[in-house]
Short mmCIF file of C-alpha atoms in Angstrom, two decimals:
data_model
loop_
_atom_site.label_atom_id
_atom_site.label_comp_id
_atom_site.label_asym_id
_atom_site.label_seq_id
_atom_site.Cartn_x
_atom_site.Cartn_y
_atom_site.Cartn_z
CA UNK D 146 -72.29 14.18 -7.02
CA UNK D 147 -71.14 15.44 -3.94
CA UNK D 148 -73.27 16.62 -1.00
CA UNK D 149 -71.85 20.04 -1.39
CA UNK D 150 -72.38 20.10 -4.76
CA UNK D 151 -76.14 18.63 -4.42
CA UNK D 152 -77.40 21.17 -1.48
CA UNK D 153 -80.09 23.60 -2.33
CA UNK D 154 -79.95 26.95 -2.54
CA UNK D 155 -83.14 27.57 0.01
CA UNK D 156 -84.86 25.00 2.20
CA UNK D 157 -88.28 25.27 3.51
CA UNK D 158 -89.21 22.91 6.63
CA UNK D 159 -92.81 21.67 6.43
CA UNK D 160 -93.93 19.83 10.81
CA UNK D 161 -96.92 18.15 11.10
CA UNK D 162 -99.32 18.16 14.23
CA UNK D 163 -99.51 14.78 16.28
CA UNK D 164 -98.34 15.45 19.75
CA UNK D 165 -95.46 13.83 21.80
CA UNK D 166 -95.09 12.37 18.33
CA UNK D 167 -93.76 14.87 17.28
CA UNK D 168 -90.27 15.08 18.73
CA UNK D 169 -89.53 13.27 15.21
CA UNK D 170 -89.36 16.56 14.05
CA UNK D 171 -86.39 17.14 16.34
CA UNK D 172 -84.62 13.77 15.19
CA UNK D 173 -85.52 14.99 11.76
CA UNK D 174 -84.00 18.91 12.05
CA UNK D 175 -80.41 16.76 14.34
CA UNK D 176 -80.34 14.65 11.04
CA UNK D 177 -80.32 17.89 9.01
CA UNK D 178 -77.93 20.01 10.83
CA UNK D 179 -75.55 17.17 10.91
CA UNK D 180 -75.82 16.91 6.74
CA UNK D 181 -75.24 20.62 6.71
CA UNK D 182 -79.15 21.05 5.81
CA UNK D 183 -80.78 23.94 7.44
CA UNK D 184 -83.88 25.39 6.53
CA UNK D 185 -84.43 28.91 5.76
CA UNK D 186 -88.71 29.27 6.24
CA UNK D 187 -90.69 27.14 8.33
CA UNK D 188 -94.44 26.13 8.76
CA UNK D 189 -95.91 24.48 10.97
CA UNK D 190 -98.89 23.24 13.13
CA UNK D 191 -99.54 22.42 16.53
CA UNK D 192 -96.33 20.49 17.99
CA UNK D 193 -94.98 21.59 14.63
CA UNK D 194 -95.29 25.10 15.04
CA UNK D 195 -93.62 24.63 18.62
CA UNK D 196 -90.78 22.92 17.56
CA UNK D 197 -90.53 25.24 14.23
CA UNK D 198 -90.28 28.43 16.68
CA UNK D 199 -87.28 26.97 18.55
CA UNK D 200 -85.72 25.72 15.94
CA UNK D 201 -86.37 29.17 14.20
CA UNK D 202 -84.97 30.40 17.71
CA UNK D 203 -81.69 28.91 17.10
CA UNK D 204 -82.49 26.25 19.92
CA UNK D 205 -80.34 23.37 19.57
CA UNK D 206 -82.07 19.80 19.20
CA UNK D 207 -81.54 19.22 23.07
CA UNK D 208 -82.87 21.94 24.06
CA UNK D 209 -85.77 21.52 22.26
CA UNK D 210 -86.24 18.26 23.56
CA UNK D 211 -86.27 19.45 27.17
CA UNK D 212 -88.40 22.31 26.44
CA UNK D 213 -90.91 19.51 26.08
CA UNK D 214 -89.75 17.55 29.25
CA UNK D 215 -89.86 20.86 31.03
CA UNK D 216 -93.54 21.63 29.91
CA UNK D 217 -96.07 19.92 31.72
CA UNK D 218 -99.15 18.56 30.14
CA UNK D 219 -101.37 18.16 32.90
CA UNK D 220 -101.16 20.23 36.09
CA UNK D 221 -103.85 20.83 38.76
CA UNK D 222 -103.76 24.48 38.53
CA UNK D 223 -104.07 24.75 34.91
CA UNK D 224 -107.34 23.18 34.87
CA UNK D 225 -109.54 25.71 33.48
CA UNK D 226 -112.01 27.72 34.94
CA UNK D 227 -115.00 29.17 32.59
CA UNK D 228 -113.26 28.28 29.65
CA UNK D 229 -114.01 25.35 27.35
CA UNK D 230 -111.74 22.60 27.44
CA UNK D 231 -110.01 20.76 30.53
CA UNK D 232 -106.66 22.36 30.78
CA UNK D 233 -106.29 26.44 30.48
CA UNK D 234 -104.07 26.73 27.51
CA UNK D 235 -102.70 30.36 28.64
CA UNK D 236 -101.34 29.72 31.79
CA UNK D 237 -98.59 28.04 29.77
CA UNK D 238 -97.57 31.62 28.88
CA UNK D 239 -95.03 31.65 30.96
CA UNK D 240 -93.12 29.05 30.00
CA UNK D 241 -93.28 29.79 26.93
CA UNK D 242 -91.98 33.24 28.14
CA UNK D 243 -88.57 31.78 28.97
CA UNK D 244 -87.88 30.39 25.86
CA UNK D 245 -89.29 33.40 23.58
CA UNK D 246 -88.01 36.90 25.93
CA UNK D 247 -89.00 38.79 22.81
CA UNK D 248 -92.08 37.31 22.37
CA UNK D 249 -92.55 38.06 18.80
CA UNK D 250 -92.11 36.64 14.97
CA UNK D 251 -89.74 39.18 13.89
CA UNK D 252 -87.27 37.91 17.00
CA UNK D 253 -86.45 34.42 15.32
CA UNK D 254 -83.81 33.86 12.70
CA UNK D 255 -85.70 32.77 10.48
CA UNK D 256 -89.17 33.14 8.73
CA UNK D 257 -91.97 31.14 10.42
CA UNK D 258 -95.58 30.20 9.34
CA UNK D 259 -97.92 29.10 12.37
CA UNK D 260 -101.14 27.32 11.52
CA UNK D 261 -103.96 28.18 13.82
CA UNK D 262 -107.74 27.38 13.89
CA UNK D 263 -110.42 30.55 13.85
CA UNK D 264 -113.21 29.08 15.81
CA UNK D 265 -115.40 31.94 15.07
CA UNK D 266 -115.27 31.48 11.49
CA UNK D 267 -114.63 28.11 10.97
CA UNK D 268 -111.06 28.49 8.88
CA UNK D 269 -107.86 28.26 8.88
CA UNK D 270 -105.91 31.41 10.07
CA UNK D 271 -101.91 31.66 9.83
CA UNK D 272 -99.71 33.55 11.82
CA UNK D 273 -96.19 35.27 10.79
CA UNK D 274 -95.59 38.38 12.28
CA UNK D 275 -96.27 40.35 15.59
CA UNK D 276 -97.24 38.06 18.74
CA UNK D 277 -95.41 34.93 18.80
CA UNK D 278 -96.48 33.14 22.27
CA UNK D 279 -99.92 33.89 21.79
CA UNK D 280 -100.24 31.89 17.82
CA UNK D 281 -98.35 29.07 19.19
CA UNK D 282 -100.73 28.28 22.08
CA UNK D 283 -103.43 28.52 20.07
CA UNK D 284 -102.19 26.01 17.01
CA UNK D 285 -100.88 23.83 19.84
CA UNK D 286 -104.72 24.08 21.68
CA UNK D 287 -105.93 20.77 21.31
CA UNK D 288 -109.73 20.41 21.58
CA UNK D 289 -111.14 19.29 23.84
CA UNK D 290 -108.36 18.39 26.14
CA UNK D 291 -106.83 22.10 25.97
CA UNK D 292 -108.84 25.55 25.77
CA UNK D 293 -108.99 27.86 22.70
CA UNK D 294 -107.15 31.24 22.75
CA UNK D 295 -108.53 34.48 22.80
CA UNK D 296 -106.54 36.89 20.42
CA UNK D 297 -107.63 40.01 19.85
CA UNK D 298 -111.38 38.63 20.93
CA UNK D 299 -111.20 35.67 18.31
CA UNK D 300 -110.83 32.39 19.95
CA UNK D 301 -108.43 30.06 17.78
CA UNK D 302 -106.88 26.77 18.54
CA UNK D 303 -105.07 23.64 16.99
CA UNK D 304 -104.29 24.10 13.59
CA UNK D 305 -104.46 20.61 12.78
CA UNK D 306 -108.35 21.08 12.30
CA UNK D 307 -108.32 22.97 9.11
CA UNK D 308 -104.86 22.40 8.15
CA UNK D 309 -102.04 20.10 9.64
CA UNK D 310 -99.28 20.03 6.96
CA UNK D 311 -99.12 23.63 6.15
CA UNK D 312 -96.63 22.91 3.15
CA UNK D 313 -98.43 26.15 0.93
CA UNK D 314 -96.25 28.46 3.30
CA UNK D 315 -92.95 27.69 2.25
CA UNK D 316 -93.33 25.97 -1.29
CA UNK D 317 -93.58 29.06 -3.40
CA UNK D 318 -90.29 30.60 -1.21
CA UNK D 319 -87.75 28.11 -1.59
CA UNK D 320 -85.61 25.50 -4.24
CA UNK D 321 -86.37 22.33 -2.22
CA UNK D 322 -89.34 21.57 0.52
CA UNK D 323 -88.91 18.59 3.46
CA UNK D 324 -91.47 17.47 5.32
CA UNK D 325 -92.40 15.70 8.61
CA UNK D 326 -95.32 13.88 9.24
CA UNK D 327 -96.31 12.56 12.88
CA UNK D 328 -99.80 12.46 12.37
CA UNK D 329 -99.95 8.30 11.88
CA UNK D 330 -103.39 6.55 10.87
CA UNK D 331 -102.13 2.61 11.01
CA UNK D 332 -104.42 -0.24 10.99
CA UNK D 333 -106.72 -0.87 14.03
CA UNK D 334 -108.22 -3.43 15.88
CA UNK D 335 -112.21 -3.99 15.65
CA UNK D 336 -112.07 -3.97 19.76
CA UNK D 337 -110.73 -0.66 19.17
CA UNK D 338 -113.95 1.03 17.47
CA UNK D 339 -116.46 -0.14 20.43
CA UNK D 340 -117.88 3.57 21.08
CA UNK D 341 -118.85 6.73 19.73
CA UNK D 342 -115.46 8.68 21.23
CA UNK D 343 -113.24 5.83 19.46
CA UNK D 344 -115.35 6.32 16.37
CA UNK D 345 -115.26 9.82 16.14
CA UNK D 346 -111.63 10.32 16.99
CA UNK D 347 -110.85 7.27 14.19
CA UNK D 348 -112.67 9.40 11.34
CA UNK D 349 -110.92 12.32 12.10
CA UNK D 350 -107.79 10.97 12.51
CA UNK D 351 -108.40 9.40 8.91
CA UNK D 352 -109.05 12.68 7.73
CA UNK D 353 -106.17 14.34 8.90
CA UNK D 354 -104.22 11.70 8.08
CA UNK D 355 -105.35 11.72 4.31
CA UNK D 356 -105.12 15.41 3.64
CA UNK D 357 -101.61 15.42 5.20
CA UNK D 358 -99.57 12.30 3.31
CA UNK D 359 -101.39 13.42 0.26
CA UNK D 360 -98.98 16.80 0.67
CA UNK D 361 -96.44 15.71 2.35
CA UNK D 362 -95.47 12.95 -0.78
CA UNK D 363 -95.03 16.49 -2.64
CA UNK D 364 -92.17 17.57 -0.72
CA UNK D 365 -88.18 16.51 -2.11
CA UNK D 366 -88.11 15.07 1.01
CA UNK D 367 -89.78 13.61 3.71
CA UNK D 368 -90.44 11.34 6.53
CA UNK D 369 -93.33 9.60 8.15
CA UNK D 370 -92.26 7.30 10.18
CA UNK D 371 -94.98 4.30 11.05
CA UNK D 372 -93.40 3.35 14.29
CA UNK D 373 -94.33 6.40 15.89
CA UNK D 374 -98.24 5.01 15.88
CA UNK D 375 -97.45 3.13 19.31
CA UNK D 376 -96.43 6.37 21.08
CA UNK D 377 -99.36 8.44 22.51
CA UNK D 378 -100.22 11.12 21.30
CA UNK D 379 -99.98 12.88 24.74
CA UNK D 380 -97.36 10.34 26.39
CA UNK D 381 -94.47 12.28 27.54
CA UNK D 382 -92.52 8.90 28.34
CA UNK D 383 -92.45 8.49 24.23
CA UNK D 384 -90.15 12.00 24.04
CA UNK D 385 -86.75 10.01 23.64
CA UNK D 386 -88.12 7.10 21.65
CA UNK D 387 -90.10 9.44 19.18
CA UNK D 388 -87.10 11.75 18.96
CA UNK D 389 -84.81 9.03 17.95
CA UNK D 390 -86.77 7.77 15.17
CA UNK D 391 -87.64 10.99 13.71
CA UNK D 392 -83.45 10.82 13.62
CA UNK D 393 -83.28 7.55 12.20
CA UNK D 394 -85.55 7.75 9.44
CA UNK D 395 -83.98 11.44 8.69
CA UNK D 396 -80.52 10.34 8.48
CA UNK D 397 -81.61 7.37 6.08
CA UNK D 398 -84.10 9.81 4.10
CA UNK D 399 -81.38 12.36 3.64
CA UNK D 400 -78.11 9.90 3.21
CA UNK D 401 -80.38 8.18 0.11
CA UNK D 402 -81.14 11.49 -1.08
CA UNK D 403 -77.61 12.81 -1.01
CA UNK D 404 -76.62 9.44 -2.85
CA UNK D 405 -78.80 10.39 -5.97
CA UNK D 406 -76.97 11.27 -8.64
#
């Protein structure tokens, strides 16, 4: 069967949270675009929502990846000030600004489902229309190190909490689902679990890790590359490396899917 006659009618793109990690996601959409796949709706959380919105932008895949080379993680004057967390998520509003003018859902090309946290409530809350900067901060708000944002006098923040493979958003909407997950749980080493931070941030990472491969084995298609588990999760030297495996395992994932009959 050939690839034309094998390609879906509608494609929805499932992204993971996990970080620098998550420039997979890129090497995953490059693999795509080059197999004439493109996705049609898109969820996503945290770094998934970010790179969903510029791919739902129409941002190529290097401009993506130096919207994330651009963006800095740490800078002295966005430490925050009466907020909790160490880094004041909103003063990366204007950034953000210069890659989203319009500044709202209904501006993209395409349909896109961002996963955010409602700290107030304690669930998951998803964004898809209306405000676009504002969502993405917030699912991309990662506690502790970054502070929650206040919309319309809620405070949300990373969606990964409640919910970080967000594939219910696109399932229902489209004839064939791929998924990326950067959110790695490998083995670890005993020297590795000597506190109560490592502990805690081990069991949650289990958790997150569980609820998301569980899903993410539902989709046609999907990657989840283990390699990416040496790459921190906030290590902006990994961008390149992460990127080009998320492209490697794509083209593989997609070339073996194409050669299905």
């Amino acid at each position: 069967m050939s690839q034309n006659e094998k390609k879906p009618k509608t494609i929805g793109l499932v992204l993971s949270g996990g970080g620098i990690r998550g420039m997979a996601h890129i090497g995953l959409i490059k693999a795509m675009h080059e197999n004439g796949l493109e996705a049609d709706v898109i969820s996503g959380t945290s770094v998934g929502a970010l790179v969903g919105a510029l791919y739902a932008n129409g941002n190529s895949a290097e401009d993506m990846l130096q919207f994330f080379r651009e963006t800095p993680l740490f800078k002295y004057n966005f430490f925050a000030i009466n907020k909790p967390g160490f880094i004041d998520t909103e003063r990366y509003y204007p950034i953000f600004k210069g890659y989203f003018p319009n500044d709202s859902f209904e501006s993209l090309d395409k349909p896109l489902h961002v996963v955010t946290t409602d700290l107030m409530k304690g669930e998951e809350k998803v964004f898809y229309q209306g405000d676009l900067i504002k969502p993405l901060l917030a699912s991309a708000a990662l506690t502790p190190v970054f502070s929650p944002v206040d919309i319309d006098g809620v405070l949300y923040a990373d969606g990964g909490v409640m919910n970080n493979f967000p594939k219910e958003y696109v399932e229902d909407k489209v004839d064939l689902v791929i998924g990326s997950n950067v959110s790695i749980a490998g083995e670890v080493r005993k020297k590795d679990l000597k506190n109560s931070l490592q502990l805690a941030g081990r069991i949650t990472g289990l958790m997150i890790y569980a609820s998301s491969h569980k899903k993410l084995t539902e989709c046609d298609l999907y990657i989840e590359p283990l390699e990416l588990e040496k790459i921190g999760v906030l290590d902006k030297k990994g961008i390149e490396k992460a990127f080009m495996i998320g492209y490697d395992h794509g083209s593989r994932t997609i070339e073996k899917w194409f050669s299905k009959e």
